[in-house]
CSV table of C-alpha atoms in Angstrom, one decimal:
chain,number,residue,atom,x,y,z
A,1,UNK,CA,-124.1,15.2,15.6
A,2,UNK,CA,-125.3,16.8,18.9
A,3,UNK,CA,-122.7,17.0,21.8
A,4,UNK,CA,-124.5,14.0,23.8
A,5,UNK,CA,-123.7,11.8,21.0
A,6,UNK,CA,-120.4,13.5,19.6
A,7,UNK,CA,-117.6,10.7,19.7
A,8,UNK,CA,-115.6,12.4,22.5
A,9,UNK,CA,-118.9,12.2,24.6
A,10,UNK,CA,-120.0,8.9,23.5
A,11,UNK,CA,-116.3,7.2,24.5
A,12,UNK,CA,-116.6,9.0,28.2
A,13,UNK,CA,-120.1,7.2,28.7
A,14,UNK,CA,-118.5,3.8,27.6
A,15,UNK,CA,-115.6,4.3,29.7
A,16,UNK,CA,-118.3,5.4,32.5
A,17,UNK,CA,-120.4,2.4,31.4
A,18,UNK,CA,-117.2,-0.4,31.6
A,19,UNK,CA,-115.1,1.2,34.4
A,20,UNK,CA,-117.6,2.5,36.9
A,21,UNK,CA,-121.5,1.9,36.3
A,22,UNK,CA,-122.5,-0.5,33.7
A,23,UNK,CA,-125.8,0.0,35.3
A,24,UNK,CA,-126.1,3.0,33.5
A,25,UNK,CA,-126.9,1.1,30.2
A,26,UNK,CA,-129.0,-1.5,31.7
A,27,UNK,CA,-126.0,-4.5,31.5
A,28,UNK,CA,-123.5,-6.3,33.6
A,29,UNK,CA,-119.6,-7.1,33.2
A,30,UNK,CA,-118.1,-10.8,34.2
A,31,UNK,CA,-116.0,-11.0,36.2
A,32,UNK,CA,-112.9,-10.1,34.0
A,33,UNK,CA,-115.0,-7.1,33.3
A,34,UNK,CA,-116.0,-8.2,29.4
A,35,UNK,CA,-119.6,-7.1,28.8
A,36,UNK,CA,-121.7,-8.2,25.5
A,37,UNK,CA,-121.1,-5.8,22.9
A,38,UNK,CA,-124.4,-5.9,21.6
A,39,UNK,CA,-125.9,-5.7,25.0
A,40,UNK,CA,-123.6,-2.5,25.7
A,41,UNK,CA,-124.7,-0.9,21.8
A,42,UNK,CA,-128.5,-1.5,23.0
A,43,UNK,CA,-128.1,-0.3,26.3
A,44,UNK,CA,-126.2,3.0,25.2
A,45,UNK,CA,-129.1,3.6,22.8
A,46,UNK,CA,-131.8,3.2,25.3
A,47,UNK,CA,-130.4,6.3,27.1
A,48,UNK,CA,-130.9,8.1,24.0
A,49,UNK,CA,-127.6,8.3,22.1
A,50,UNK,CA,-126.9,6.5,19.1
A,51,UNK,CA,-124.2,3.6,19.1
A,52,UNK,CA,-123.7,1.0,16.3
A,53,UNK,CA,-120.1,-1.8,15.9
A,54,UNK,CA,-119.2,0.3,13.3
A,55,UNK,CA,-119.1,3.5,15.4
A,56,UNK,CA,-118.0,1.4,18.1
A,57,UNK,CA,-115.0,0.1,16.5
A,58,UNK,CA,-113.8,3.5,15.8
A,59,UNK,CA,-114.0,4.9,19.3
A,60,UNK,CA,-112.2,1.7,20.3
A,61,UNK,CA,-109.4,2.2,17.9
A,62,UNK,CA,-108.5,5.9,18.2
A,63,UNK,CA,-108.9,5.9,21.7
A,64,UNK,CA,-105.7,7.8,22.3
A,65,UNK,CA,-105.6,6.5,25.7
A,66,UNK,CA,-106.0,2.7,24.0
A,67,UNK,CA,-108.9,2.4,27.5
A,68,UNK,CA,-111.0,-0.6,25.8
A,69,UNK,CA,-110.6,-3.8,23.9
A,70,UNK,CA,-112.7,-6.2,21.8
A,71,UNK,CA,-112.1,-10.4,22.2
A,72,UNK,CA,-111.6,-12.2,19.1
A,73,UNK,CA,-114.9,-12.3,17.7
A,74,UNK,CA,-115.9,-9.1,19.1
A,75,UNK,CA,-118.8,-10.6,20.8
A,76,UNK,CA,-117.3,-9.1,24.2
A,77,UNK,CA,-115.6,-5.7,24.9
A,78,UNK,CA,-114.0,-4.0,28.2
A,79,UNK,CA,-112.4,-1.3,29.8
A,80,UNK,CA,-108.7,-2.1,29.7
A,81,UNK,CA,-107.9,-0.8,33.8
A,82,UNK,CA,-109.3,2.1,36.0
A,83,UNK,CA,-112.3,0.3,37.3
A,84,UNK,CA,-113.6,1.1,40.7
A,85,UNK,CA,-116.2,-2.6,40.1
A,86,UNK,CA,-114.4,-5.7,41.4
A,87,UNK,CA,-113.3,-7.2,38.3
A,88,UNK,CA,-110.0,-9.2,37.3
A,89,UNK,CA,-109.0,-8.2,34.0
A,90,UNK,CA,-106.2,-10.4,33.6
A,91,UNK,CA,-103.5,-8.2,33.4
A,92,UNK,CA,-99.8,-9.1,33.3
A,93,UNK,CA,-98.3,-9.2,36.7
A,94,UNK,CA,-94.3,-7.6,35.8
A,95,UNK,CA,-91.1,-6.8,37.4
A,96,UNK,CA,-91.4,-2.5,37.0
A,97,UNK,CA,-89.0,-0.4,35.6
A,98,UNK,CA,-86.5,1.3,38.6
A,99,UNK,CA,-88.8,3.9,38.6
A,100,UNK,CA,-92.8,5.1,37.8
A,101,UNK,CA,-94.7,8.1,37.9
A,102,UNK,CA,-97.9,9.3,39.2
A,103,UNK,CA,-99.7,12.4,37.9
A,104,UNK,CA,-101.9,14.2,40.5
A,105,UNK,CA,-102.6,17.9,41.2
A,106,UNK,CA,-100.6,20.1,43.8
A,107,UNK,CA,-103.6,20.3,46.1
A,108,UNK,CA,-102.8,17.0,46.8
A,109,UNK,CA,-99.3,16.9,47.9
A,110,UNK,CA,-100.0,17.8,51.3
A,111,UNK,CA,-102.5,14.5,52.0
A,112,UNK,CA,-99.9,12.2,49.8
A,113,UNK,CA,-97.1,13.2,51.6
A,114,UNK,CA,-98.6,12.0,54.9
A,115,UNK,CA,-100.9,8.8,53.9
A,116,UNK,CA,-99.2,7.8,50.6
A,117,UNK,CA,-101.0,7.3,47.3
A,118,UNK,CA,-104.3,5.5,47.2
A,119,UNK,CA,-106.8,4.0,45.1
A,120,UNK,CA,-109.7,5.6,46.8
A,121,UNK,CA,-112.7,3.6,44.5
A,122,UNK,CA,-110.4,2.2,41.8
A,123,UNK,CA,-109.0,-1.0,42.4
A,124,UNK,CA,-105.3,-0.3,41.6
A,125,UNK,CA,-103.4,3.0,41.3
A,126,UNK,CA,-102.5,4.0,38.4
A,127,UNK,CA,-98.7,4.9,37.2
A,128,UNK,CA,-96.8,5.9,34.0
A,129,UNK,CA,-93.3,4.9,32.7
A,130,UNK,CA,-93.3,8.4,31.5
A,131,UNK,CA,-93.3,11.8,33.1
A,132,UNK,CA,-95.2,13.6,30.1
A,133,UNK,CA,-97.7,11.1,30.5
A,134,UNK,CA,-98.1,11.3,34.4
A,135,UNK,CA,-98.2,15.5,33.9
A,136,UNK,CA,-101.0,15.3,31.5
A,137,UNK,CA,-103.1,12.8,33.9
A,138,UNK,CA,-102.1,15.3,37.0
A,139,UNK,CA,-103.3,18.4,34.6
A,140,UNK,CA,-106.6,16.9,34.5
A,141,UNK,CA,-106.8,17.4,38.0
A,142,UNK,CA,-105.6,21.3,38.5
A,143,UNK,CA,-102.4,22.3,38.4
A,144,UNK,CA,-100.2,19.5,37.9
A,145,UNK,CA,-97.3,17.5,39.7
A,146,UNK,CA,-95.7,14.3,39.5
A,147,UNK,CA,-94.6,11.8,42.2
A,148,UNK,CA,-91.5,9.9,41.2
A,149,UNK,CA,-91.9,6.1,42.5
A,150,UNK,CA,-89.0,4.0,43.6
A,151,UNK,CA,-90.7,1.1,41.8
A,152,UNK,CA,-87.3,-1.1,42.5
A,153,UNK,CA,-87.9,-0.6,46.3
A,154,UNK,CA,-91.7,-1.7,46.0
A,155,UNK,CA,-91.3,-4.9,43.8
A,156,UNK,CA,-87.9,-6.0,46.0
A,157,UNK,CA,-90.3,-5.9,49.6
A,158,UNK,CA,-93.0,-7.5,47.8
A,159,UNK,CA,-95.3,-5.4,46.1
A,160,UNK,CA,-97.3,-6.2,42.8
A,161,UNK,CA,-97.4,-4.5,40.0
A,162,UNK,CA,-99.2,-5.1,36.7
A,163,UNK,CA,-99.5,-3.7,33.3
A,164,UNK,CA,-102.3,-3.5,31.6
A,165,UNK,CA,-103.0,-3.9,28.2
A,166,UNK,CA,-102.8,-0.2,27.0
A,167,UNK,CA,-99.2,0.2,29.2
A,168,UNK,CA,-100.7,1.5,32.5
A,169,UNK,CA,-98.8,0.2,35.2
A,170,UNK,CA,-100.6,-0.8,38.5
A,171,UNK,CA,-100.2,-1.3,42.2
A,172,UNK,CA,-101.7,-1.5,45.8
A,173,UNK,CA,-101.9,1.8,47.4
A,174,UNK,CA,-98.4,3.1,47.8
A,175,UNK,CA,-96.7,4.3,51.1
A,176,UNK,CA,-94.8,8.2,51.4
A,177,UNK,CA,-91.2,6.3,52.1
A,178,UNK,CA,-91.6,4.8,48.3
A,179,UNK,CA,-92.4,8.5,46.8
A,180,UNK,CA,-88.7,9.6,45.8
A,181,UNK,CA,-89.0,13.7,44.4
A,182,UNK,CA,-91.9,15.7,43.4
A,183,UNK,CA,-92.0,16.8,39.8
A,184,UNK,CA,-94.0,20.4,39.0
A,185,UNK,CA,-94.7,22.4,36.2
């Protein structure tokens, strides 16, 4: 299998393809961000890789990060969260736990500290229930550290969080006064 259409490449372009640019296989996502699985399969072979259910199933379920899912019939797949389009995909709006955690890189701590955390192009921020989790997202980034969230603070003055269906918790941009320590390596 040549790199372009190795697994591990193939699952970044879908996550590409449902998060960010479905444009880039020639289709379109609803508004809950559900595209037509056969329209994604042709479209992903149009650009010269080779995509078929069966293949397609597999990358869904050993996705480590758990990043799609498939409706009932599995007519219809999507990205599960992270999408910088302006889709609703219907996640479960929860009380957090007391605390969350946000993996970035050190680089960053200078800007966070003065305008808070922010989705930039994604529509939520995205935050573990786990500091090993939140360090390997932050490695990804350069050298990593994590921000720990008073979560109880948010929710009790208002703010929404959601969790999505592979356990990534969500919220609006989040202010400085709600970041309570700085994790590092």
């Amino acid at each position: 299998m040549s790199n372009k259409n190795s697994v591990t490449e193939l699952s970044k372009f879908i996550a590409l393809i449902l998060r960010h640019q479905p444009s880039a296989a020639e289709i379109t996502l609803d508004e809950n961000g559900w595209a037509q699985t056969s329209a994604l399969i042709a479209g992903v072979n149009k650009t010269g890789r080779v995509l078929d259910m069966p293949l397609l199933k597999q990358i869904v379920n050993t996705d480590e990060k758990g990043r799609y899912s498939f409706n009932a019939d599995f007519t219809k797949i999507r990205a599960n969260q992270g999408h910088s389009d302006n889709v609703c995909v219907e996640m479960e709006r929860r009380v957090p736990p007391p605390e969350l955690f946000h993996g970035t890189a050190e680089r960053f701590l200078e800007s966070i500290a003065v305008s808070g955390i922010l989705r930039k192009s994604r529509n939520y921020v995205h935050l573990s229930a786990d500091v090993n989790t939140a360090f390997k997202v932050g490695a990804r980034h350069g050298k990593p550290a994590v921000l720990v969230i008073d979560a109880r603070a948010m929710s009790a003055e208002g703010f929404v969080f959601y969790l999505s269906a592979n356990g990534v918790w969500q919220s609006q941009d989040i202010p400085p006064r709600y970041i309570k320590n700085v994790l590092k390596d």
